Short mmCIF file of C-alpha atoms in Angstrom, two decimals:
data_model
loop_
_atom_site.label_atom_id
_atom_site.label_comp_id
_atom_site.label_asym_id
_atom_site.label_seq_id
_atom_site.Cartn_x
_atom_site.Cartn_y
_atom_site.Cartn_z
CA UNK A 1 -0.08 0.10 0.01
CA UNK A 2 1.65 3.22 -0.94
CA UNK A 3 2.25 5.90 1.83
CA UNK A 4 -0.21 8.92 1.98
CA UNK A 5 1.37 11.99 0.67
CA UNK A 6 2.50 14.50 3.38
CA UNK A 7 1.06 18.15 3.04
CA UNK A 8 4.08 19.57 4.74
CA UNK A 9 6.52 18.04 2.23
CA UNK A 10 4.40 19.18 -0.62
CA UNK A 11 4.29 22.57 0.66
CA UNK A 12 8.06 22.53 1.11
CA UNK A 13 8.55 21.27 -2.68
CA UNK A 14 6.27 24.27 -3.73
CA UNK A 15 8.14 27.04 -1.61
CA UNK A 16 11.60 25.96 -1.78
CA UNK A 17 11.74 24.14 -5.01
CA UNK A 18 9.48 26.95 -6.45
CA UNK A 19 12.33 29.41 -5.30
CA UNK A 20 14.82 27.38 -7.43
CA UNK A 21 12.71 27.61 -10.48
CA UNK A 22 12.05 31.40 -9.87
CA UNK A 23 15.73 32.00 -9.41
CA UNK A 24 17.25 29.64 -12.18
CA UNK A 25 14.43 29.20 -14.64
CA UNK A 26 12.37 26.33 -15.31
CA UNK A 27 14.85 24.96 -17.85
CA UNK A 28 17.77 26.00 -15.82
CA UNK A 29 16.84 23.28 -13.20
CA UNK A 30 15.97 19.78 -12.71
CA UNK A 31 13.73 17.76 -10.56
CA UNK A 32 16.93 16.86 -8.43
CA UNK A 33 17.51 20.63 -7.79
CA UNK A 34 13.99 20.97 -6.68
CA UNK A 35 13.97 18.17 -4.36
CA UNK A 36 17.30 19.01 -2.98
CA UNK A 37 16.14 22.52 -2.07
CA UNK A 38 13.04 20.83 -0.29
CA UNK A 39 15.27 18.42 1.53
CA UNK A 40 13.18 15.30 0.13
CA UNK A 41 14.28 12.21 -2.15
CA UNK A 42 13.95 12.89 -5.82
CA UNK A 43 11.53 9.88 -6.18
CA UNK A 44 9.10 11.68 -3.74
CA UNK A 45 8.46 14.57 -6.23
CA UNK A 46 6.21 12.27 -8.31
CA UNK A 47 4.13 11.50 -5.22
CA UNK A 48 2.96 15.02 -5.39
CA UNK A 49 3.27 16.12 -9.04
CA UNK A 50 2.53 14.12 -12.19
CA UNK A 51 5.27 16.06 -13.95
CA UNK A 52 7.68 18.97 -13.69
CA UNK A 53 5.18 20.92 -15.99
CA UNK A 54 2.24 20.10 -13.50
CA UNK A 55 4.64 21.50 -10.72
CA UNK A 56 5.17 24.49 -12.67
CA UNK A 57 1.34 25.22 -12.74
CA UNK A 58 1.26 24.80 -9.06
CA UNK A 59 4.03 27.23 -8.31
CA UNK A 60 2.51 29.73 -10.70
CA UNK A 61 -0.68 29.42 -8.68
CA UNK A 62 1.27 29.88 -5.25
CA UNK A 63 3.14 32.90 -6.83
CA UNK A 64 -0.33 34.43 -7.71
CA UNK A 65 -1.89 33.83 -4.43
CA UNK A 66 0.99 35.19 -2.83
CA UNK A 67 0.45 38.57 -4.93
CA UNK A 68 -3.31 38.65 -4.08
CA UNK A 69 -2.66 38.13 -0.28
CA UNK A 70 0.25 40.40 0.09
CA UNK A 71 -0.24 43.32 -2.88
CA UNK A 72 -3.70 43.07 -4.45
CA UNK A 73 -5.90 43.91 -1.63
CA UNK A 74 -5.04 47.67 -2.10
CA UNK A 75 -7.02 47.29 -5.52
CA UNK A 76 -10.22 46.92 -3.22
CA UNK A 77 -9.24 49.63 -0.62
CA UNK A 78 -12.58 51.79 -0.76
CA UNK A 79 -11.00 54.65 1.18
CA UNK A 80 -8.38 55.44 -1.76
CA UNK A 81 -9.42 56.58 -5.12
CA UNK A 82 -9.37 53.73 -7.75
CA UNK A 83 -6.75 55.14 -10.16
CA UNK A 84 -4.49 55.80 -7.08
CA UNK A 85 -5.14 52.06 -5.90
CA UNK A 86 -3.85 50.99 -9.24
CA UNK A 87 -0.67 53.00 -9.18
CA UNK A 88 -0.19 51.81 -5.59
CA UNK A 89 -0.52 48.10 -6.71
CA UNK A 90 2.10 48.52 -9.36
CA UNK A 91 4.41 50.37 -7.08
CA UNK A 92 4.10 47.55 -4.59
CA UNK A 93 4.98 45.10 -7.28
CA UNK A 94 7.97 46.91 -8.23
CA UNK A 95 9.06 47.16 -4.83
CA UNK A 96 8.75 43.34 -4.64
CA UNK A 97 11.21 43.14 -7.49
CA UNK A 98 13.53 45.52 -5.82
CA UNK A 99 13.93 43.04 -2.89
CA UNK A 100 15.58 40.68 -5.41
CA UNK A 101 17.71 43.26 -6.98
CA UNK A 102 15.54 43.27 -9.94
CA UNK A 103 17.30 40.17 -10.98
CA UNK A 104 14.47 37.39 -10.88
CA UNK A 105 11.63 39.01 -12.97
CA UNK A 106 8.10 37.83 -12.71
CA UNK A 107 7.42 34.09 -12.49
CA UNK A 108 4.44 34.40 -14.82
CA UNK A 109 6.39 36.23 -17.52
CA UNK A 110 9.36 34.15 -16.99
CA UNK A 111 7.70 30.83 -17.24
CA UNK A 112 5.47 32.37 -20.21
CA UNK A 113 8.65 32.66 -22.16
CA UNK A 114 9.96 29.34 -21.21
CA UNK A 115 6.95 27.13 -21.48
CA UNK A 116 4.02 28.61 -23.31
CA UNK A 117 4.94 26.86 -26.51
CA UNK A 118 6.01 23.63 -24.70
CA UNK A 119 3.31 22.78 -22.32
CA UNK A 120 -0.42 23.25 -23.15
CA UNK A 121 -1.44 22.85 -19.51
CA UNK A 122 1.11 25.45 -18.30
CA UNK A 123 -0.04 27.76 -21.22
CA UNK A 124 -3.75 27.45 -20.15
CA UNK A 125 -2.72 28.18 -16.47
CA UNK A 126 -0.83 31.21 -17.44
CA UNK A 127 -3.76 32.52 -19.58
CA UNK A 128 -6.02 32.04 -16.56
CA UNK A 129 -3.68 33.82 -14.30
CA UNK A 130 -3.46 36.98 -16.61
CA UNK A 131 -7.06 36.98 -17.02
CA UNK A 132 -7.53 36.91 -13.44
CA UNK A 133 -5.01 39.83 -13.07
CA UNK A 134 -6.69 41.84 -15.71
CA UNK A 135 -10.21 41.24 -14.25
CA UNK A 136 -8.90 42.66 -10.88
CA UNK A 137 -7.61 45.77 -12.56
CA UNK A 138 -10.77 46.13 -14.79
CA UNK A 139 -13.01 46.28 -11.64
CA UNK A 140 -10.91 48.86 -10.20
CA UNK A 141 -11.07 50.75 -13.51
CA UNK A 142 -14.79 50.44 -13.87
CA UNK A 143 -15.01 51.82 -10.27
CA UNK A 144 -12.95 54.82 -11.45
CA UNK A 145 -15.50 55.27 -14.25
CA UNK A 146 -18.49 55.23 -11.81
CA UNK A 147 -16.54 57.85 -9.74
CA UNK A 148 -15.83 60.04 -12.82
CA UNK A 149 -12.01 59.56 -12.63
CA UNK A 150 -11.81 57.86 -15.95
CA UNK A 151 -13.72 58.31 -19.08
CA UNK A 152 -16.72 56.25 -19.42
CA UNK A 153 -15.78 55.66 -23.04
CA UNK A 154 -12.75 53.56 -22.31
CA UNK A 155 -12.75 49.95 -22.43
CA UNK A 156 -11.76 48.70 -19.02
CA UNK A 157 -11.03 45.05 -19.98
CA UNK A 158 -8.76 46.28 -22.92
CA UNK A 159 -7.08 48.99 -20.64
CA UNK A 160 -6.35 46.48 -17.99
CA UNK A 161 -4.91 43.97 -20.57
CA UNK A 162 -2.67 46.85 -21.74
CA UNK A 163 -1.48 47.80 -18.20
CA UNK A 164 -0.36 44.26 -17.70
CA UNK A 165 1.44 43.76 -20.94
CA UNK A 166 3.18 47.21 -20.27
CA UNK A 167 4.19 46.26 -16.79
CA UNK A 168 5.35 42.77 -17.78
CA UNK A 169 7.57 44.62 -20.37
CA UNK A 170 9.01 46.87 -17.73
CA UNK A 171 9.72 43.64 -15.57
CA UNK A 172 11.49 41.97 -18.37
CA UNK A 173 13.75 45.01 -19.06
CA UNK A 174 14.35 45.43 -15.23
CA UNK A 175 15.53 41.92 -15.04
CA UNK A 176 18.06 42.55 -18.12
CA UNK A 177 19.25 45.91 -16.59
CA UNK A 178 19.02 44.80 -12.91
CA UNK A 179 17.69 48.15 -12.29
CA UNK A 180 14.34 49.80 -11.22
CA UNK A 181 14.62 52.57 -14.01
CA UNK A 182 11.81 50.82 -15.79
CA UNK A 183 9.53 50.83 -13.10
CA UNK A 184 10.39 54.56 -12.56
CA UNK A 185 9.30 55.21 -16.24
CA UNK A 186 6.25 52.97 -15.85
CA UNK A 187 5.02 55.05 -12.88
CA UNK A 188 5.97 58.40 -14.24
CA UNK A 189 5.06 57.99 -18.07
CA UNK A 190 3.23 54.87 -18.91
CA UNK A 191 0.57 54.94 -15.99
CA UNK A 192 -0.31 58.55 -16.23
CA UNK A 193 -0.82 58.37 -20.08
CA UNK A 194 -2.81 55.12 -19.93
CA UNK A 195 -5.02 56.22 -17.22
CA UNK A 196 -5.55 59.95 -18.29
#
């Protein structure tokens, strides 16, 4: 009879192994690197995940959960004007990247570049996460329209998608340059023009 899985081991694989993928890239590490970081035998990996690609889907979900728990609540803070909430959300995301000296990038963007053509399940998970991110921004933008901060003629779904695309471009360049200059430009130039 197979041993039941241990939630603590699964959690360690996701957190410590996920850090390895985030730091080195999906293709820059193997299952052995992931299990070594988590302190579990390599064979145990497959008791928790069908494949390395399935693991990627799970660490993406954990990454997004971390953002929604730590950073996204500002998007729903009714005491702050909606457009200021959006600016604060992106500023907080940028500060998160600064903690790692701008060298890791965004796990969503990183795995998009590595796996979107190689794993259909991962591509679908990425698409779902981007849709959820856009939806959260679009809700805030719709509230901005209701409050008269944003023209009612603007398509909030499209604008939210453009914000995500522009920000992900800034993240990619910040990773290349290992600098926060792209985030400064995003805050000072891109956001004001898009949200005008």
